[in-house]
CSV table of C-alpha atoms in Angstrom, one decimal:
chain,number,residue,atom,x,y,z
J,1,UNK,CA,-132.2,-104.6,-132.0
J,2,UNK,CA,-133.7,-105.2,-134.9
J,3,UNK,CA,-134.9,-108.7,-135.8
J,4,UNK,CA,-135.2,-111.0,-139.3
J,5,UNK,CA,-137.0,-109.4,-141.5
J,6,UNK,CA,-138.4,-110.5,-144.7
J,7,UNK,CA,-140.0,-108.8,-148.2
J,8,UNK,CA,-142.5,-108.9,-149.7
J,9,UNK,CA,-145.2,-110.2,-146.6
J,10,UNK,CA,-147.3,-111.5,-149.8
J,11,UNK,CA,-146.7,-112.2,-153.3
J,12,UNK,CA,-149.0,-113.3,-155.5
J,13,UNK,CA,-147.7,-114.6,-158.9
J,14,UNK,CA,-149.3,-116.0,-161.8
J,15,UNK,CA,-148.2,-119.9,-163.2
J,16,UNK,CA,-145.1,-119.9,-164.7
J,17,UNK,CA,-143.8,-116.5,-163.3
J,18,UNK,CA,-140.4,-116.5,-161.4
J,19,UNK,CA,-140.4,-114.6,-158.1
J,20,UNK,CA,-137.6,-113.8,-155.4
J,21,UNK,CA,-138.0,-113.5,-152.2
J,22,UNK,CA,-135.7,-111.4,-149.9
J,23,UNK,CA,-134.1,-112.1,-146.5
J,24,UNK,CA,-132.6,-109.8,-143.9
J,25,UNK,CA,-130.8,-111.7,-141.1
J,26,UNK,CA,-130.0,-110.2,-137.6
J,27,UNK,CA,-126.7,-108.0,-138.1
J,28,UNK,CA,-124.2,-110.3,-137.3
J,29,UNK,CA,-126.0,-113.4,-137.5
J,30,UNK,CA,-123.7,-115.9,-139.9
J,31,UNK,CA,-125.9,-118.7,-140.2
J,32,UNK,CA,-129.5,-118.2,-142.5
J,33,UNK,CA,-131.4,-120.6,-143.6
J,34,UNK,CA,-134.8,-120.8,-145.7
J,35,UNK,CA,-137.8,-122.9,-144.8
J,36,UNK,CA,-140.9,-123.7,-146.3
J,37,UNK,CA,-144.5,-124.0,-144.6
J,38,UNK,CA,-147.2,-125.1,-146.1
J,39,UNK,CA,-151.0,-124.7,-145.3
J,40,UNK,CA,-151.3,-126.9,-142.0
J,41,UNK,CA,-148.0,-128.4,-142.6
J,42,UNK,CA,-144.8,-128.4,-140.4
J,43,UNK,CA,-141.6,-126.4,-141.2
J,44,UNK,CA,-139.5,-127.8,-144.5
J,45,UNK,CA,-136.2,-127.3,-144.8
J,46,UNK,CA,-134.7,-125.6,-148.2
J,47,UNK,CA,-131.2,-124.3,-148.2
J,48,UNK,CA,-128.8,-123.2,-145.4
J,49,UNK,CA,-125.8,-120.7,-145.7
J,50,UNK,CA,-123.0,-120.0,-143.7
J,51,UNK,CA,-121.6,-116.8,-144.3
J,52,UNK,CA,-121.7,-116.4,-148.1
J,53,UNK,CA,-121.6,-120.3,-149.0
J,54,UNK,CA,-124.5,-122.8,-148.9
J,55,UNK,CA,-122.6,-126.1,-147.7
J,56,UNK,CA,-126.3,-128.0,-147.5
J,57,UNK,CA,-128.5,-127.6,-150.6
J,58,UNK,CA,-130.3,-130.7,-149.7
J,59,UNK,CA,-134.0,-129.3,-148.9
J,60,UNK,CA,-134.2,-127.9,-152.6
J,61,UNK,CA,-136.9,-129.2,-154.0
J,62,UNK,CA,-136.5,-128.9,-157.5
J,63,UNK,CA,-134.0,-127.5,-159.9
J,64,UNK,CA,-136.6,-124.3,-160.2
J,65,UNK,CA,-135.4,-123.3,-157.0
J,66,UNK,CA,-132.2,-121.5,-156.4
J,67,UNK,CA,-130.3,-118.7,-153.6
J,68,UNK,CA,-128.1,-116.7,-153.2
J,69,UNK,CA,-126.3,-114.1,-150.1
J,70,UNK,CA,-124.3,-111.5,-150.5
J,71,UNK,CA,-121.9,-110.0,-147.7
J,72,UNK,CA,-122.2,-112.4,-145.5
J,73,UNK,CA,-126.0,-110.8,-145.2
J,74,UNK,CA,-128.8,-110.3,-147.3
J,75,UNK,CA,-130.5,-113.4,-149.2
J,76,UNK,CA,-132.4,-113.7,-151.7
J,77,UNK,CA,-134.3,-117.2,-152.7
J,78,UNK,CA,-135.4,-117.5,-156.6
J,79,UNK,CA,-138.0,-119.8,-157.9
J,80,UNK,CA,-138.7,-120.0,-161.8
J,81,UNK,CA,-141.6,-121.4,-163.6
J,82,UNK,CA,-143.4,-121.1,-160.8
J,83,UNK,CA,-146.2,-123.8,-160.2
J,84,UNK,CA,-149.3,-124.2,-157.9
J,85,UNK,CA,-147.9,-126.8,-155.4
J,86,UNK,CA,-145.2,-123.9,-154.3
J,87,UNK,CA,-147.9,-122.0,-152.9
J,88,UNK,CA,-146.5,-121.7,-149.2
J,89,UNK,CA,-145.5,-119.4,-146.6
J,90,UNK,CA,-141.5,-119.2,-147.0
J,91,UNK,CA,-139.5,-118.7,-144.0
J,92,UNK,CA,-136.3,-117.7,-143.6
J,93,UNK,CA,-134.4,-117.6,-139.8
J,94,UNK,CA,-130.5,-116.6,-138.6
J,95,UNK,CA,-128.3,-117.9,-136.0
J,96,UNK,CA,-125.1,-116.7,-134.3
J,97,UNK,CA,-122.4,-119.2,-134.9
J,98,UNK,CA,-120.8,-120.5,-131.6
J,99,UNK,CA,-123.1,-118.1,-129.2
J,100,UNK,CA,-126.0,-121.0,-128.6
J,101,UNK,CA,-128.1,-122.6,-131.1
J,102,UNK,CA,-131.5,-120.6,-131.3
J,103,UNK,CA,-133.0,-120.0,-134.9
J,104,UNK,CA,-134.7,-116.6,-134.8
J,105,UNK,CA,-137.4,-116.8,-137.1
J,106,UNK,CA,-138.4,-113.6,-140.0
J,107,UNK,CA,-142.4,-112.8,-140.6
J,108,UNK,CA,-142.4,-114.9,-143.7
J,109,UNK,CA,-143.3,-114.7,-147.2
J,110,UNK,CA,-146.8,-115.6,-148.3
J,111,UNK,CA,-146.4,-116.9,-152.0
J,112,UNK,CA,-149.8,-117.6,-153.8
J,113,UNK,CA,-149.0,-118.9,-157.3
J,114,UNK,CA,-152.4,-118.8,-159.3
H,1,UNK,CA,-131.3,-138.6,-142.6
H,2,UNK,CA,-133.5,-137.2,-139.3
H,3,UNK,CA,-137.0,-137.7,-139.2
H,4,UNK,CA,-139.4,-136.2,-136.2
H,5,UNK,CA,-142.5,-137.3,-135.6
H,6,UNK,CA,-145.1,-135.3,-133.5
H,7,UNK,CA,-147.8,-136.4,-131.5
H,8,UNK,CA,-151.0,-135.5,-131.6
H,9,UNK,CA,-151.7,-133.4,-134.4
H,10,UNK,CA,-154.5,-131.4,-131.7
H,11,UNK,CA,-154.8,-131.1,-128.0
H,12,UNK,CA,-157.6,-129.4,-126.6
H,13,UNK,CA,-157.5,-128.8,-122.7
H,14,UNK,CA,-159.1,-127.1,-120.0
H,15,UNK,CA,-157.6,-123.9,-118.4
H,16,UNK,CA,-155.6,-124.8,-115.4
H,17,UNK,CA,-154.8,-128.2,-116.9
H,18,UNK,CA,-151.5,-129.7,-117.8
H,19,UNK,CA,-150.6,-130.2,-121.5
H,20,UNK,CA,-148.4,-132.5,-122.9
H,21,UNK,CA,-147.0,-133.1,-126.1
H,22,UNK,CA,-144.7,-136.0,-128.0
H,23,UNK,CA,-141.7,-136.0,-130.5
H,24,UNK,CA,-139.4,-139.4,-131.4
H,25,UNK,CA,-136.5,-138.4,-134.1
H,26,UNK,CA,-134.9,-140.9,-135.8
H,27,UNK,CA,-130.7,-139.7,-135.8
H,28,UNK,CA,-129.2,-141.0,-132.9
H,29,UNK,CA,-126.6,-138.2,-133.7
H,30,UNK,CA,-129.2,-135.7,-132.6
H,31,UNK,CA,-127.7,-133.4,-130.4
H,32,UNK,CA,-130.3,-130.3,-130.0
H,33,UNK,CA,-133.9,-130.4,-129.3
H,34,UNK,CA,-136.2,-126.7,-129.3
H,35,UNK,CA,-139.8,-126.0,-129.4
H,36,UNK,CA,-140.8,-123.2,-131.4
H,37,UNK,CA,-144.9,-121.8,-130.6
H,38,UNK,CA,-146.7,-120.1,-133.4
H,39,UNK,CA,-149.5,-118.4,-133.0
H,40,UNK,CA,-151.6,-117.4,-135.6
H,41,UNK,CA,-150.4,-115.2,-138.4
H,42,UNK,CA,-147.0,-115.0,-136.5
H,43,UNK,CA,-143.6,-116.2,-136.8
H,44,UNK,CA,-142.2,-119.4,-134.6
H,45,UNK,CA,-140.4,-118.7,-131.4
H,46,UNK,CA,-138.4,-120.8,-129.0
H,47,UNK,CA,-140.0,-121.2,-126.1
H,48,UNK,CA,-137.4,-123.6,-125.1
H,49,UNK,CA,-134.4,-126.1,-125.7
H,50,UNK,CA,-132.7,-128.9,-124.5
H,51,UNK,CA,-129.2,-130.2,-125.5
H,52,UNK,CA,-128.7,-134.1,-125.2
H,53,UNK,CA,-126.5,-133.7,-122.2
H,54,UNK,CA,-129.6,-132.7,-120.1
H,55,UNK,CA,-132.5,-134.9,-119.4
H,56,UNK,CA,-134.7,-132.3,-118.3
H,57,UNK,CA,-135.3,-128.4,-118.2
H,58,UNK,CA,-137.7,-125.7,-116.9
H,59,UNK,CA,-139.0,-122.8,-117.5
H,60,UNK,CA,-141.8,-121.4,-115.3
H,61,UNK,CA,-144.5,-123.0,-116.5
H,62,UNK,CA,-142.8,-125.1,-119.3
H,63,UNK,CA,-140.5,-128.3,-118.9
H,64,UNK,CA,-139.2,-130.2,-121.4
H,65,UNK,CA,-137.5,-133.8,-121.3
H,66,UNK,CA,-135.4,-136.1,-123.0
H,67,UNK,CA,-134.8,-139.6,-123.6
H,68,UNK,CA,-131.8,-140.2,-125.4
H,69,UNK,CA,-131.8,-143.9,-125.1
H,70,UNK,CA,-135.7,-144.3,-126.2
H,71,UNK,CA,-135.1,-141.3,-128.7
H,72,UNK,CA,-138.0,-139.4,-127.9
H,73,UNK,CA,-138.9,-135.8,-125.9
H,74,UNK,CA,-141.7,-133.9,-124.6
H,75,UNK,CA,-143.2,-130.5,-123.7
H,76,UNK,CA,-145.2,-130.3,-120.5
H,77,UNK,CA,-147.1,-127.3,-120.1
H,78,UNK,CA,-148.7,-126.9,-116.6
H,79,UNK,CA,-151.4,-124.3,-115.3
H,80,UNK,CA,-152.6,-123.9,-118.7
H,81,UNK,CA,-153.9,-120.4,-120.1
H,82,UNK,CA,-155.8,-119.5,-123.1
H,83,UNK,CA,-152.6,-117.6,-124.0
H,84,UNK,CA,-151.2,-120.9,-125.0
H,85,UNK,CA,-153.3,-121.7,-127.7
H,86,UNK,CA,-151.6,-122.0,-130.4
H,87,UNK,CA,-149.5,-124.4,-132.6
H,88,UNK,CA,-146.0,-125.9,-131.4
H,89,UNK,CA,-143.5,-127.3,-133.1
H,90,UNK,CA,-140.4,-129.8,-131.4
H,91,UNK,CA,-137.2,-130.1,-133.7
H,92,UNK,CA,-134.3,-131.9,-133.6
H,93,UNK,CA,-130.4,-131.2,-135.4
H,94,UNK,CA,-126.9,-132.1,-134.8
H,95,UNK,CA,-124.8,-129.0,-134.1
H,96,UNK,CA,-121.5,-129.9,-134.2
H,97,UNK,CA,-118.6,-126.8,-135.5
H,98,UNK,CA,-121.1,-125.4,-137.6
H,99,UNK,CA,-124.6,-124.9,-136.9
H,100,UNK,CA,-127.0,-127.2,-139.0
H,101,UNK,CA,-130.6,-127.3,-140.2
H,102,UNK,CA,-133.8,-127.7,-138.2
H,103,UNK,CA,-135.9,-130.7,-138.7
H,104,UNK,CA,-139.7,-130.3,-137.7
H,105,UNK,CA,-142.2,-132.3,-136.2
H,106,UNK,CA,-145.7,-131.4,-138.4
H,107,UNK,CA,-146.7,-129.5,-135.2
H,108,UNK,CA,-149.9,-130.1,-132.2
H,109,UNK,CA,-152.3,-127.5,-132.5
H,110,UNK,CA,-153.2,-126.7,-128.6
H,111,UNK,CA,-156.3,-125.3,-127.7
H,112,UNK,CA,-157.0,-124.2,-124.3
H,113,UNK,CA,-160.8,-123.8,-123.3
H,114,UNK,CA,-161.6,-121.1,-120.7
């Protein structure tokens, strides 16, 4: 079937612009979450949603940076003003609740704030 | 919180060697332990996992262990190829009724000479 996918593959956004990025988990899948990885850097947490709420918020890193799924599906992670240091590849993955424990990853966001 | 730290940052080894790579978390809670590869370009995907009632697990040409008391796991790969190349990742979480986030290691970048 069909896997994560994400949109756009690259985004390229001036200082100060906001920008959303889009998330299509696995049909099915109740668990997303977003990630952030920056240039040589591991994976960083952001936000993680079961179903349609986001019980762990924690990874934010600023109040710039919001989410948001619908349906129990689709995502959709917001960040305003945007500034140089969130530059990164964002990554968002899906799990199946209670049928093992593997993250499957999406293709990833390339944001390049200039 | 969990912290995982990754060791080393690069590996370089000859074909038909053994690789091995280092994580220690921090949470004693920990219950969940995967290794994701990423090559190049691409997305991260499990290669394998180990849950902390195991101490050890294969797959063809890749183990992985754990210590629970010591807090600390491994990857082994054996036979090496230059197919491996690339950059893994070990994570650790506690799943416990709901699924929670993945916390990284900063990742080993393998490089495997022909």
């Amino acid at each position: 079937g069909a896997g994560v996918s994400q949109s756009p593959s690259n985004k390229v956004t001036e200082k100060g612009k906001d920008v959303e990025l889009r998330c299509d988990p696995i049909s099915g899948h109740t668990a997303l979450y977003w990630y952030r990885q920056s240039l040589g850097q591991g994976l960083e947490f952001l936000i993680y949603f079961q179903g349609n709420s986001a019980p762990d918020k924690s990874g934010l890193p600023s109040d710039r940076f919001s989410a948001e799924r619908t349906g129990g599906s689709v995502s959709t992670l917001t960040i305003q003003r945007t500034q140089q240091e969130d530059s990164a590849v964002y990554l968002c993955a899906s799990s199946l609740v209670g049928d093992g424990y593997e993250q499957y990853f999406g293709p990833g966001t390339r944001l390049t704030v200039t | 919180g969990e912290n995982v730290e990754q060791h080393p940052s690069t590996l370089s080894v000859q074909e038909g060697d053994s690789a091995v790579i280092k994580c220690t978390y921090s949470d004693s809670a920990s219950n969940y332990f995967p290794w994701y590869k990423q090559e190049l370009g691409k997305r991260p995907q499990l290669i394998i996992d180990i849950r902390s009632n195991v101490g050890e697990k294969k797959d063809q040409r890749i183990a992985v262990t754990l210590n629970k008391t010591a807090k600390h796991f491994s990857l082994h790969i054996t036979e090496t190829q230059p197919e491996d190349s690339a950059v893994y990742f070990c994570a650790a979480t506690f799943y416990g009724g709901s699924q929670g986030n993945l916390i990284f290691g900063k990742g080993t970048k393998l490089s495997v000479k022909p």
